[in-house]
mmCIF file of C-alpha atoms in Angstrom:
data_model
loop_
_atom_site.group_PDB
_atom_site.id
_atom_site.type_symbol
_atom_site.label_atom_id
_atom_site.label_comp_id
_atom_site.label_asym_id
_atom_site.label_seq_id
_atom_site.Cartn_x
_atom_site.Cartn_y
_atom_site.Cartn_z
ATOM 1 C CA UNK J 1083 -28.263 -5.206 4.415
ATOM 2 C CA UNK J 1084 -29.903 -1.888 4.722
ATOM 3 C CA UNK J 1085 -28.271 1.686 3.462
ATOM 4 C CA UNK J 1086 -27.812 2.632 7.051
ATOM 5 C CA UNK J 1087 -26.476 -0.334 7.677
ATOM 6 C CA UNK J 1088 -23.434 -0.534 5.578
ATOM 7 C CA UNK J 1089 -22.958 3.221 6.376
ATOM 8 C CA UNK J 1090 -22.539 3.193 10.092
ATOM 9 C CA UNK J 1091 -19.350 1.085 10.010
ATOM 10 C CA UNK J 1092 -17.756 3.717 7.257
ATOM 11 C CA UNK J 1093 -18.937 6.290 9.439
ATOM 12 C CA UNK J 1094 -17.099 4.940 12.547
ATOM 13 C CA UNK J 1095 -13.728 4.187 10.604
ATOM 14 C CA UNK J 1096 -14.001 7.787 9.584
ATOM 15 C CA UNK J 1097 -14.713 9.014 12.992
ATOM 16 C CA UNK J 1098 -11.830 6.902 14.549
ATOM 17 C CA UNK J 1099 -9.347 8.009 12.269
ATOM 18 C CA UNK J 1100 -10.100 11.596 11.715
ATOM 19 C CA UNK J 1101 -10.659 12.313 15.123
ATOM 20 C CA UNK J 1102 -9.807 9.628 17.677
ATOM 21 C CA UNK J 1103 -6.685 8.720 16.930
ATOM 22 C CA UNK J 1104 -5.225 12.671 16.939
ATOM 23 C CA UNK J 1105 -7.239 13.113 20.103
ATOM 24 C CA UNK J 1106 -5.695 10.423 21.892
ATOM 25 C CA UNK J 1107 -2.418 10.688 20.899
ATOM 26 C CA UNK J 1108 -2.680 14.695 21.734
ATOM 27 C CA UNK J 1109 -3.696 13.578 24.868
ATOM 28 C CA UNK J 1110 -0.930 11.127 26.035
ATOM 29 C CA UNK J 1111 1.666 13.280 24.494
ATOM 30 C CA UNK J 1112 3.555 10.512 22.308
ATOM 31 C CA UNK J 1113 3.431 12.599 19.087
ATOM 32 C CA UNK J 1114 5.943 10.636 17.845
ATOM 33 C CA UNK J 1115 2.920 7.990 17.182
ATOM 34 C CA UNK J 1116 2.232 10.349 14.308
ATOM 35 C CA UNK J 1117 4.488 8.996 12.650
ATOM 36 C CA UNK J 1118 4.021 5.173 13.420
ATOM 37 C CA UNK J 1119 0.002 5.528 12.065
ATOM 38 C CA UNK J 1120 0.992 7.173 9.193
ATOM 39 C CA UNK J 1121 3.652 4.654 8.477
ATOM 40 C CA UNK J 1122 0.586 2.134 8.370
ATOM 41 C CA UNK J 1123 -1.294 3.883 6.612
ATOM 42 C CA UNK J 1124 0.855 3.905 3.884
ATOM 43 C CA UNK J 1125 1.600 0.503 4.084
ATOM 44 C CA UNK J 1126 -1.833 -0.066 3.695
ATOM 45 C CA UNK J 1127 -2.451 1.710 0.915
ATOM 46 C CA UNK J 1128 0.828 0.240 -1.038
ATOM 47 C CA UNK J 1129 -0.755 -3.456 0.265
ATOM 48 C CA UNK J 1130 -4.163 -2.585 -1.280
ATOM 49 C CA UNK J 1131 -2.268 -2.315 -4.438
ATOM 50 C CA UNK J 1132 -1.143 -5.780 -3.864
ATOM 51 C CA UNK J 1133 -4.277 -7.322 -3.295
ATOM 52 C CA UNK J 1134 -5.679 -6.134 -6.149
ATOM 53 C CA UNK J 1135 -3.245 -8.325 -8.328
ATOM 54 C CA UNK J 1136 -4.238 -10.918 -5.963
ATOM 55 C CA UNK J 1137 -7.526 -10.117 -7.105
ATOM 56 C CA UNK J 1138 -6.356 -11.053 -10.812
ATOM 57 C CA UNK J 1139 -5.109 -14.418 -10.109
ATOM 58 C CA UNK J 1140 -1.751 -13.232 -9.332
ATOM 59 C CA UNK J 1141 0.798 -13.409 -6.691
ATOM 60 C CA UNK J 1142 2.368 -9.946 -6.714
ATOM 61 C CA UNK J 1143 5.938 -9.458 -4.822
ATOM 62 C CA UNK J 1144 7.624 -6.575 -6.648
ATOM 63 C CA UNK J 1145 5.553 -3.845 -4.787
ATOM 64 C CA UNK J 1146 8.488 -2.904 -3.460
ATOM 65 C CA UNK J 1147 9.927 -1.857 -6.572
ATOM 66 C CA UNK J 1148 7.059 0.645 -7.372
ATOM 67 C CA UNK J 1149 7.199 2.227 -4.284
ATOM 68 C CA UNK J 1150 10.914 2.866 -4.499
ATOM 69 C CA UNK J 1151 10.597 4.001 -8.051
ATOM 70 C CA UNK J 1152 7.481 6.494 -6.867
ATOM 71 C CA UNK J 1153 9.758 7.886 -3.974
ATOM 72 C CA UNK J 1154 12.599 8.661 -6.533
ATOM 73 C CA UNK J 1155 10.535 10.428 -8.789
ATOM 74 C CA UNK J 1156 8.891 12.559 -6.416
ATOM 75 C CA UNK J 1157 12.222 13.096 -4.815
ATOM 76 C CA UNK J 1158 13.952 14.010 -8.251
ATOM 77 C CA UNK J 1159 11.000 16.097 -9.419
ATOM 78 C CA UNK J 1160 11.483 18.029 -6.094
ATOM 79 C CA UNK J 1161 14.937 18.688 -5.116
ATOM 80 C CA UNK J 1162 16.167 19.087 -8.859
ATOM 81 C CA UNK J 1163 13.461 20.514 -11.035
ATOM 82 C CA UNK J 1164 11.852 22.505 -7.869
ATOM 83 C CA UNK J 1165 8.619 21.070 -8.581
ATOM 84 C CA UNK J 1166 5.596 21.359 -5.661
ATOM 85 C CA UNK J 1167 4.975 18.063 -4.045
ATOM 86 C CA UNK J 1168 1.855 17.983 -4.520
ATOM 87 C CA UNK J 1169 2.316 18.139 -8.204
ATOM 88 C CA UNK J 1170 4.653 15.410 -7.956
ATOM 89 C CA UNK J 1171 2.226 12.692 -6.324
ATOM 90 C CA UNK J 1172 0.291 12.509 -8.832
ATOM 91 C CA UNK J 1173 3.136 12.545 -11.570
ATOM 92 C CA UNK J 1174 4.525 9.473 -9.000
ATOM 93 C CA UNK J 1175 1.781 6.934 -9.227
ATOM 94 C CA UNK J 1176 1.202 7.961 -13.130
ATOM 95 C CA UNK J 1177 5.200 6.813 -13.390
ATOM 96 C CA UNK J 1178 4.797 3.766 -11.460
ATOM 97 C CA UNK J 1179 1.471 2.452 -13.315
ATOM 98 C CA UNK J 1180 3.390 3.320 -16.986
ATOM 99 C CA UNK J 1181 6.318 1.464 -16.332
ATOM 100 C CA UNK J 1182 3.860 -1.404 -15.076
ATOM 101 C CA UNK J 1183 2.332 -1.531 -18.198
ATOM 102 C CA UNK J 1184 5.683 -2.011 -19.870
ATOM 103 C CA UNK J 1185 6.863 -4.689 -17.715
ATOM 104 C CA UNK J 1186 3.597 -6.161 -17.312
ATOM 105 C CA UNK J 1187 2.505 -7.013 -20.893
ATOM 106 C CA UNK J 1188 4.969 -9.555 -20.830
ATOM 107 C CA UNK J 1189 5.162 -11.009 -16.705
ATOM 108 C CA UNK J 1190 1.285 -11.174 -16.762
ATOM 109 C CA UNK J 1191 1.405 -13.918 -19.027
ATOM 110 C CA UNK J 1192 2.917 -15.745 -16.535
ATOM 111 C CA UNK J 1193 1.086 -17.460 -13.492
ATOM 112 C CA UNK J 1194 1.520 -18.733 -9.804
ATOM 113 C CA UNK J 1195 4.937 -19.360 -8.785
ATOM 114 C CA UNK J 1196 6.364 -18.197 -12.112
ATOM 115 C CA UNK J 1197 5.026 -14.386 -11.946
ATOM 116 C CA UNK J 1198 5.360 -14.264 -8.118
ATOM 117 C CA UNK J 1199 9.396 -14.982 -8.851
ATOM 118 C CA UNK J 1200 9.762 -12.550 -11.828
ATOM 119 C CA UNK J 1201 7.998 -9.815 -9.416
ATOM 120 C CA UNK J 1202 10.142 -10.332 -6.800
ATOM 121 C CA UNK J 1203 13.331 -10.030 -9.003
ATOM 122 C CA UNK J 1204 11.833 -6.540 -9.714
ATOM 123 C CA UNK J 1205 12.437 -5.060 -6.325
ATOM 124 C CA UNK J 1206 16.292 -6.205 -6.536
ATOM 125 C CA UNK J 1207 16.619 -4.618 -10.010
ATOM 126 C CA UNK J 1208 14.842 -1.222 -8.971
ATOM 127 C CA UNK J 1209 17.216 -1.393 -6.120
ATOM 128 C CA UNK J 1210 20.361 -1.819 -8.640
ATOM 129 C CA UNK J 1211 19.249 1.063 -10.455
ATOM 130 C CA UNK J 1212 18.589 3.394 -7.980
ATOM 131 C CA UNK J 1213 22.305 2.549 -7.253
ATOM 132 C CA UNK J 1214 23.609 2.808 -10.711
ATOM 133 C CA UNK J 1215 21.761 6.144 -12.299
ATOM 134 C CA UNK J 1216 23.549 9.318 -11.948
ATOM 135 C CA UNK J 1217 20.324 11.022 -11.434
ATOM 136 C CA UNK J 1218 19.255 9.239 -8.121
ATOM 137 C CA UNK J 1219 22.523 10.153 -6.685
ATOM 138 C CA UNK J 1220 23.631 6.821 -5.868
ATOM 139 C CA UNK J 1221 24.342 4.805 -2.549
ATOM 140 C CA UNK J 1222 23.903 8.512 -1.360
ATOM 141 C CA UNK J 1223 20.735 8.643 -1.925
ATOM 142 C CA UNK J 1224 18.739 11.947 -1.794
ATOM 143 C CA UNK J 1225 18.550 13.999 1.081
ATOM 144 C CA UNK J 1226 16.974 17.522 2.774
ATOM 145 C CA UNK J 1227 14.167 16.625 0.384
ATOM 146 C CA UNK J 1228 11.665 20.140 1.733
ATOM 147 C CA UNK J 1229 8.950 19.712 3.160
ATOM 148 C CA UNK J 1230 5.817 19.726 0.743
ATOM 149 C CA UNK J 1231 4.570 23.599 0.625
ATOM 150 C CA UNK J 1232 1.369 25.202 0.341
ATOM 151 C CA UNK J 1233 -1.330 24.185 -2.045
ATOM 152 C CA UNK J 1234 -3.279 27.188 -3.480
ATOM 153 C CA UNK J 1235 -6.390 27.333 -5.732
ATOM 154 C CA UNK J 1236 -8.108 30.665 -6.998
ATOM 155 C CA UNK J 1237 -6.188 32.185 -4.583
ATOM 156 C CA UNK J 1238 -6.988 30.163 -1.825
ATOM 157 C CA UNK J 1239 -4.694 28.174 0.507
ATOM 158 C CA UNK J 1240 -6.393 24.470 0.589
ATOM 159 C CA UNK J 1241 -3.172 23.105 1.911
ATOM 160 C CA UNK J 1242 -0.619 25.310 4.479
ATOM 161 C CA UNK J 1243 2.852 24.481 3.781
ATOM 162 C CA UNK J 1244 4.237 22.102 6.642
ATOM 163 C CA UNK J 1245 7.434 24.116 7.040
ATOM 164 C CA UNK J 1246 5.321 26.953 8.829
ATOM 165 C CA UNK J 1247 2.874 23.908 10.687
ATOM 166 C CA UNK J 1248 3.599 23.664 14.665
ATOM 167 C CA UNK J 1249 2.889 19.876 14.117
ATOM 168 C CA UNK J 1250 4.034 18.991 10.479
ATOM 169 C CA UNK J 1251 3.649 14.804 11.747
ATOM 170 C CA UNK J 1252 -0.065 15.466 12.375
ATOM 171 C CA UNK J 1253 -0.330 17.047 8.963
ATOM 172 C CA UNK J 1254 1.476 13.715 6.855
ATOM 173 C CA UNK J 1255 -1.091 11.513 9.306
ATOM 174 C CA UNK J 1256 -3.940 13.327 8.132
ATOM 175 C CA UNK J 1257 -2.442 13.441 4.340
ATOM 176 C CA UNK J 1258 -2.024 9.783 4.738
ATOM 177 C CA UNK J 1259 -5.106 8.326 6.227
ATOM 178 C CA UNK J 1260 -6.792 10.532 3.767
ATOM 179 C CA UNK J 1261 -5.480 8.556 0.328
ATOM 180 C CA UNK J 1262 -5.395 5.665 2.445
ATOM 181 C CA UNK J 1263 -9.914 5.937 2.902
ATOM 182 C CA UNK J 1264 -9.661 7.559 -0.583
ATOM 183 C CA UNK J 1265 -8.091 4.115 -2.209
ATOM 184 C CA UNK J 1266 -9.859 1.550 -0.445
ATOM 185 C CA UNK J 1267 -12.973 3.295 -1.480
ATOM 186 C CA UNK J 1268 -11.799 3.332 -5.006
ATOM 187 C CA UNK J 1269 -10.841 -0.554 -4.827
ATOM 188 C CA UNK J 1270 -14.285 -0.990 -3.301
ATOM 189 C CA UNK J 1271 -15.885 0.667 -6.002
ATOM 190 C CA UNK J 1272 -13.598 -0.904 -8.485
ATOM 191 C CA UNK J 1273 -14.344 -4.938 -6.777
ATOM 192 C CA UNK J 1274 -17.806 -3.810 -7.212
ATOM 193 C CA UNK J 1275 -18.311 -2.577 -10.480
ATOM 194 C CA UNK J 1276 -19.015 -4.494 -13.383
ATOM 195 C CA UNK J 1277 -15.011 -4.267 -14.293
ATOM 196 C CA UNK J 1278 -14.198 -6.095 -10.927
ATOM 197 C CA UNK J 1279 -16.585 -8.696 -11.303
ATOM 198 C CA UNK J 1280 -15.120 -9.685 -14.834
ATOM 199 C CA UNK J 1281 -11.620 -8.998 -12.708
ATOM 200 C CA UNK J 1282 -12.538 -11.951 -10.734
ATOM 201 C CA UNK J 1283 -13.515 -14.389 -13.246
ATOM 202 C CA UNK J 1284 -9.423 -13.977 -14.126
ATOM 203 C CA UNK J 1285 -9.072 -15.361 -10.567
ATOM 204 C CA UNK J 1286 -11.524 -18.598 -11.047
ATOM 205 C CA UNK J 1287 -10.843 -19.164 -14.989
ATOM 206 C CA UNK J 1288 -9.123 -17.525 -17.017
ATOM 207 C CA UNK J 1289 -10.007 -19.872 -20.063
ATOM 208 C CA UNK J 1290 -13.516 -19.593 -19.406
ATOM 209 C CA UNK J 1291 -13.287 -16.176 -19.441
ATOM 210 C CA UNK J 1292 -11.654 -15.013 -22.557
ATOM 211 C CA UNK J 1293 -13.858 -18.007 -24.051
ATOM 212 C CA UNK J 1294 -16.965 -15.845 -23.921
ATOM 213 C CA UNK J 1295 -15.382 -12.166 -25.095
ATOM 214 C CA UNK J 1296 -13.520 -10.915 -21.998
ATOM 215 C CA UNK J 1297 -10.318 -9.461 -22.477
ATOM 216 C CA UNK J 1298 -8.392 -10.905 -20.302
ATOM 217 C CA UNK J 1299 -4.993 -9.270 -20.969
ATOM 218 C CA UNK J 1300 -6.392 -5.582 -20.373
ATOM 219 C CA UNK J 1301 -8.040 -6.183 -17.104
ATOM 220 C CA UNK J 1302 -4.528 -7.867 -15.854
ATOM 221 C CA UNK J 1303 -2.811 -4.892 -17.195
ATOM 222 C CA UNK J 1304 -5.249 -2.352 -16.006
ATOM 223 C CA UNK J 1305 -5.332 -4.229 -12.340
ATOM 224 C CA UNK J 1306 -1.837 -3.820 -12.355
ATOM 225 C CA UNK J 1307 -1.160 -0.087 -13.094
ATOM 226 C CA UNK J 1308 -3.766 0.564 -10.742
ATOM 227 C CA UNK J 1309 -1.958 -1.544 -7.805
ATOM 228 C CA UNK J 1310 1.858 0.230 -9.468
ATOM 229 C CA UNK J 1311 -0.270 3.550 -8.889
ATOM 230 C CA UNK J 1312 -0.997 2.702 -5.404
ATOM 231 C CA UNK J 1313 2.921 1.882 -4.505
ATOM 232 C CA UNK J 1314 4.329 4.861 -6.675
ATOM 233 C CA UNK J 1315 1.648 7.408 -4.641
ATOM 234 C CA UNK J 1316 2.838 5.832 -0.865
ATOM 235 C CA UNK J 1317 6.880 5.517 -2.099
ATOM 236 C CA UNK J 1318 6.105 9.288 -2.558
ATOM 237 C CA UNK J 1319 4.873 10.165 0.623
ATOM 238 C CA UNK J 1320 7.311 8.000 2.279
ATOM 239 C CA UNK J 1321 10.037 9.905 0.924
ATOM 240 C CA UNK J 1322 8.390 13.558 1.592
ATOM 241 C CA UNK J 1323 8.329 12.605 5.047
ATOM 242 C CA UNK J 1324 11.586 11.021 6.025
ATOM 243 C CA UNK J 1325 12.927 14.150 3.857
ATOM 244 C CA UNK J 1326 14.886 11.344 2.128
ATOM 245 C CA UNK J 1327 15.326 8.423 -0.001
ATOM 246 C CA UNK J 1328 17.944 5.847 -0.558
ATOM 247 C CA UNK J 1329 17.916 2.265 -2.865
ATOM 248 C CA UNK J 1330 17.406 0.229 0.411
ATOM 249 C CA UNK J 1331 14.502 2.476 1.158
ATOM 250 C CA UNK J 1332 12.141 -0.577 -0.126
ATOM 251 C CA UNK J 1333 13.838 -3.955 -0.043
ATOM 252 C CA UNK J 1334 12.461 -7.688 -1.416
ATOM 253 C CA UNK J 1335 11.278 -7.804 2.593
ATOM 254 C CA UNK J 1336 9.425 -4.440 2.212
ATOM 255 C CA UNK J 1337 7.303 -6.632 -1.065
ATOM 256 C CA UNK J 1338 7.069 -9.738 1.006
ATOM 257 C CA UNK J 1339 5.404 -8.009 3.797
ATOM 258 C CA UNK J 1340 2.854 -6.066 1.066
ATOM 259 C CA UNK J 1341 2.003 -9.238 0.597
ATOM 260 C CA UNK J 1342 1.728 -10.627 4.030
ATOM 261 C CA UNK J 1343 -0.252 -7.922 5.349
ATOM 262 C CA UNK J 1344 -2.861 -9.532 2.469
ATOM 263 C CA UNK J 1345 -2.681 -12.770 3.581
ATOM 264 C CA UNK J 1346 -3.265 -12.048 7.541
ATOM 265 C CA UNK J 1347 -6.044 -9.251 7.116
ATOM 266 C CA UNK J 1348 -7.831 -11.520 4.256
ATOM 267 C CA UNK J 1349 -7.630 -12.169 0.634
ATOM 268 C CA UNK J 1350 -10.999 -12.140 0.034
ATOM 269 C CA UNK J 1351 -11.993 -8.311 1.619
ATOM 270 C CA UNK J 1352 -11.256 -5.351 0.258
ATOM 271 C CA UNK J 1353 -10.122 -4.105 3.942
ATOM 272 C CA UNK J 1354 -8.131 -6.755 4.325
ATOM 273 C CA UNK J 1355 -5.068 -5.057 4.068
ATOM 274 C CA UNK J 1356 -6.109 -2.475 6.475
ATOM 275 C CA UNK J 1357 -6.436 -4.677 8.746
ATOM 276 C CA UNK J 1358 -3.204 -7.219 8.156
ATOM 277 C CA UNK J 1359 -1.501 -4.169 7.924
ATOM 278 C CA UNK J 1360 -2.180 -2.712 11.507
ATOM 279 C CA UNK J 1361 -1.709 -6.246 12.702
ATOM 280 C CA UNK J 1362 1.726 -6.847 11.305
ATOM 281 C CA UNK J 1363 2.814 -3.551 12.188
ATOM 282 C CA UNK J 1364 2.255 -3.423 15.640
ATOM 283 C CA UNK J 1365 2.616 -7.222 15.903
ATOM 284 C CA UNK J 1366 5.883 -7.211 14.923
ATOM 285 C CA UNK J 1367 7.703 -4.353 17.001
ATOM 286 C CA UNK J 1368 5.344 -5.868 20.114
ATOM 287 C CA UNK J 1369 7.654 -9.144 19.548
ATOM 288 C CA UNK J 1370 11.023 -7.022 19.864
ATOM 289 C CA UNK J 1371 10.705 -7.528 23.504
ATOM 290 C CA UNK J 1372 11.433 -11.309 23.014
ATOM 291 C CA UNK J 1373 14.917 -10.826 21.383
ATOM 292 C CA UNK J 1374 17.033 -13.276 19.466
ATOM 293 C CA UNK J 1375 13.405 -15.170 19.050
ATOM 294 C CA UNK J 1376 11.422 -12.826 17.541
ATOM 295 C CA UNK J 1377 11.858 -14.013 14.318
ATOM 296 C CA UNK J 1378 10.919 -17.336 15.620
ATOM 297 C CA UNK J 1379 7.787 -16.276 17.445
ATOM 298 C CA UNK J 1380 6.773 -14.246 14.715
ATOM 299 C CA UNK J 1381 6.863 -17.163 11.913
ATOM 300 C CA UNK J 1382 5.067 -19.714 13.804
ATOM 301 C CA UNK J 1383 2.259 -17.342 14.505
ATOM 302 C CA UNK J 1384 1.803 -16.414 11.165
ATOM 303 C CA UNK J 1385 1.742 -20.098 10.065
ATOM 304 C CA UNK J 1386 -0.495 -20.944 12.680
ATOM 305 C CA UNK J 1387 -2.623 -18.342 11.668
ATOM 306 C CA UNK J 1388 -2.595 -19.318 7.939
ATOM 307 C CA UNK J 1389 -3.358 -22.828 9.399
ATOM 308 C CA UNK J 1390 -6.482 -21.863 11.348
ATOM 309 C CA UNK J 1391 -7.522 -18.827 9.624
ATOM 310 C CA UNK J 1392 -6.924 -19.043 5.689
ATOM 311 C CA UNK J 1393 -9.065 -16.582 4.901
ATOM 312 C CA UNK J 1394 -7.751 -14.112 7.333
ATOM 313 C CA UNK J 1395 -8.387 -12.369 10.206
ATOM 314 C CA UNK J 1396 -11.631 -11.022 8.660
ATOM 315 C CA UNK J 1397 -12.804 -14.138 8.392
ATOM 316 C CA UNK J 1398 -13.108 -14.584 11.693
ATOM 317 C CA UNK J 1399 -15.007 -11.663 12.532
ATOM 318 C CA UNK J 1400 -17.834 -12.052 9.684
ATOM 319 C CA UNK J 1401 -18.157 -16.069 10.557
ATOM 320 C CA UNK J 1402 -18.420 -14.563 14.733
ATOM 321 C CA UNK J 1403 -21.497 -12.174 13.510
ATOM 322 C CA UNK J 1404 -23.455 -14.867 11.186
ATOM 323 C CA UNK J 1405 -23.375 -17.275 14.017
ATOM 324 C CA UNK J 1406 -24.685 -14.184 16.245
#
């Protein structure tokens, strides 16, 4: 595949998210769809995180828990120590990823069925505590969280603050879709660096592996933080958005569905949960029109799809253009 080649479809995802989507959505008024892309988009990026465990050999449903825990500290950091927002992103994902390391060193030991339960107690116990600590304010959760201000640099305004913005919901779509393109290109890069390829010999043979001088119990430590880093950073934004955060915020069906959009976009391309993500989305609230059997609808489409497709949607799309 030529340079030009792998460039034009970047160029177009850029184009159609950058530009298309705000045009179009300008144009039919429904600025209230603001909201709904950047809600996938952020979903996206917290699923990325997810498939990069998946990546490791591991079936990762606490995701959840990260993304609450990123939306608390951001939220904290905010309304009680006055901190800028955009200071507390980073400080967010840098939160999530340390405690991941923590809990990790011991649950990464632990394959298949056995890590995917012990991850998706995690969601439940981030939930508890949210509830329990004084600091998080409780079943109250924390609300009139301000909008995020300006961001200045020598001087110079690189960011307006969305308080003084006539459209504050284009502003979080165009913050969103941003991190989203800038973490899928980092997970591309990562997948296709030297580190990712040793990454996925953890997912073939783990054994085999460590038996010729990898370390095995870095790269699943370092995979995860990243993927924690990815769930604290979107928890944040969540919360600066909704101008609030509660323990139900992110529930064990919040981590299930990380995982799901995985599954449905394609566990074996990076853009998979791009892709599984938009599906599920828009999939889902497109079944609300059937009622009491939307859950029913809903669960034999996705096993029919993980009958026919278990690669993914993806999958189908690269097998349609080698047979053309």
């Amino acid at each position: 595949m030529t340079r030009s080649m792998k460039i034009a479809p970047i160029a177009a995802l850029l184009a159609v998210v950058f530009v298309a989507v705000p045009v179009l959505i300008s144009m039919s008024g429904r600025t209230d769809l603001f909201y709904t892309f950047t809600s996938v988009a952020l979903l996206s990026i917290a699923s990325a995180g997810v498939w990069l465990t998946f990546y490791i050999g591991r079936i990762n449903i606490g995701q959840g828990a990260y993304a609450l825990m990123g939306g608390y500290v951001s939220a904290i950091l905010v309304v009680t120590y006055g901190w800028s927002f955009w200071l507390t992103l980073p400080v967010a994902g840098l939160f999530c990823a340390a405690a991941s390391v923590l809990i990790g060193l011991p649950i990464l030991r632990l394959r298949g069925v056995y890590f995917a339960m012990v991850t998706l107690v995690l969601t439940e116990v981030a939930r508890l505590l949210a509830l329990a600590l004084p600091i998080t304010n409780g079943a109250k959760g924390m609300v009139s969280i301000p909008l995020p201000g300006a961001l200045s640099a020598f001087g110079l305004t690189i960011i307006p603050d969305f308080a003084t913005l006539h459209n504050a919901r284009l502003a979080f779509y165009l913050l969103a879709v941003a991190l989203m393109v800038l973490c899928f290109a980092v997970v591309y890069r990562l997948v296709h660096s030297r580190v990712g390829k040793l990454c996925q010999s953890l997912q073939q043979n783990e054994e085999l592996a460590s038996s010729i001088g990898v370390n095995i119990a870095y790269l699943r430590v370092v995979a995860y933080a990243v993927s924690s880093f990815f769930g604290g950073v979107a928890g944040a934004i969540f919360a600066a958005i909704s101008q609030s955060i509660y323990p139900s915020s992110f529930t064990v069906t919040d981590s299930v569905n990380f995982m799901l959009n995985c599954f449905l976009g394609g566990l074996g391309y990076v853009f998979g949960p791009m892709l599984g993500t938009l599906v599920l989305y828009f999939g889902w609230d497109l079944l609300f029109q059937t009622g009491r059997f939307q859950l029913l609808i809903y669960s034999t489409l996705m096993i029919v799809l993980m009958l026919f497709l278990p690669n993914g949607l993806l999958s189908l799309a690269i097998t349609t253009r080698k047979k053309g």
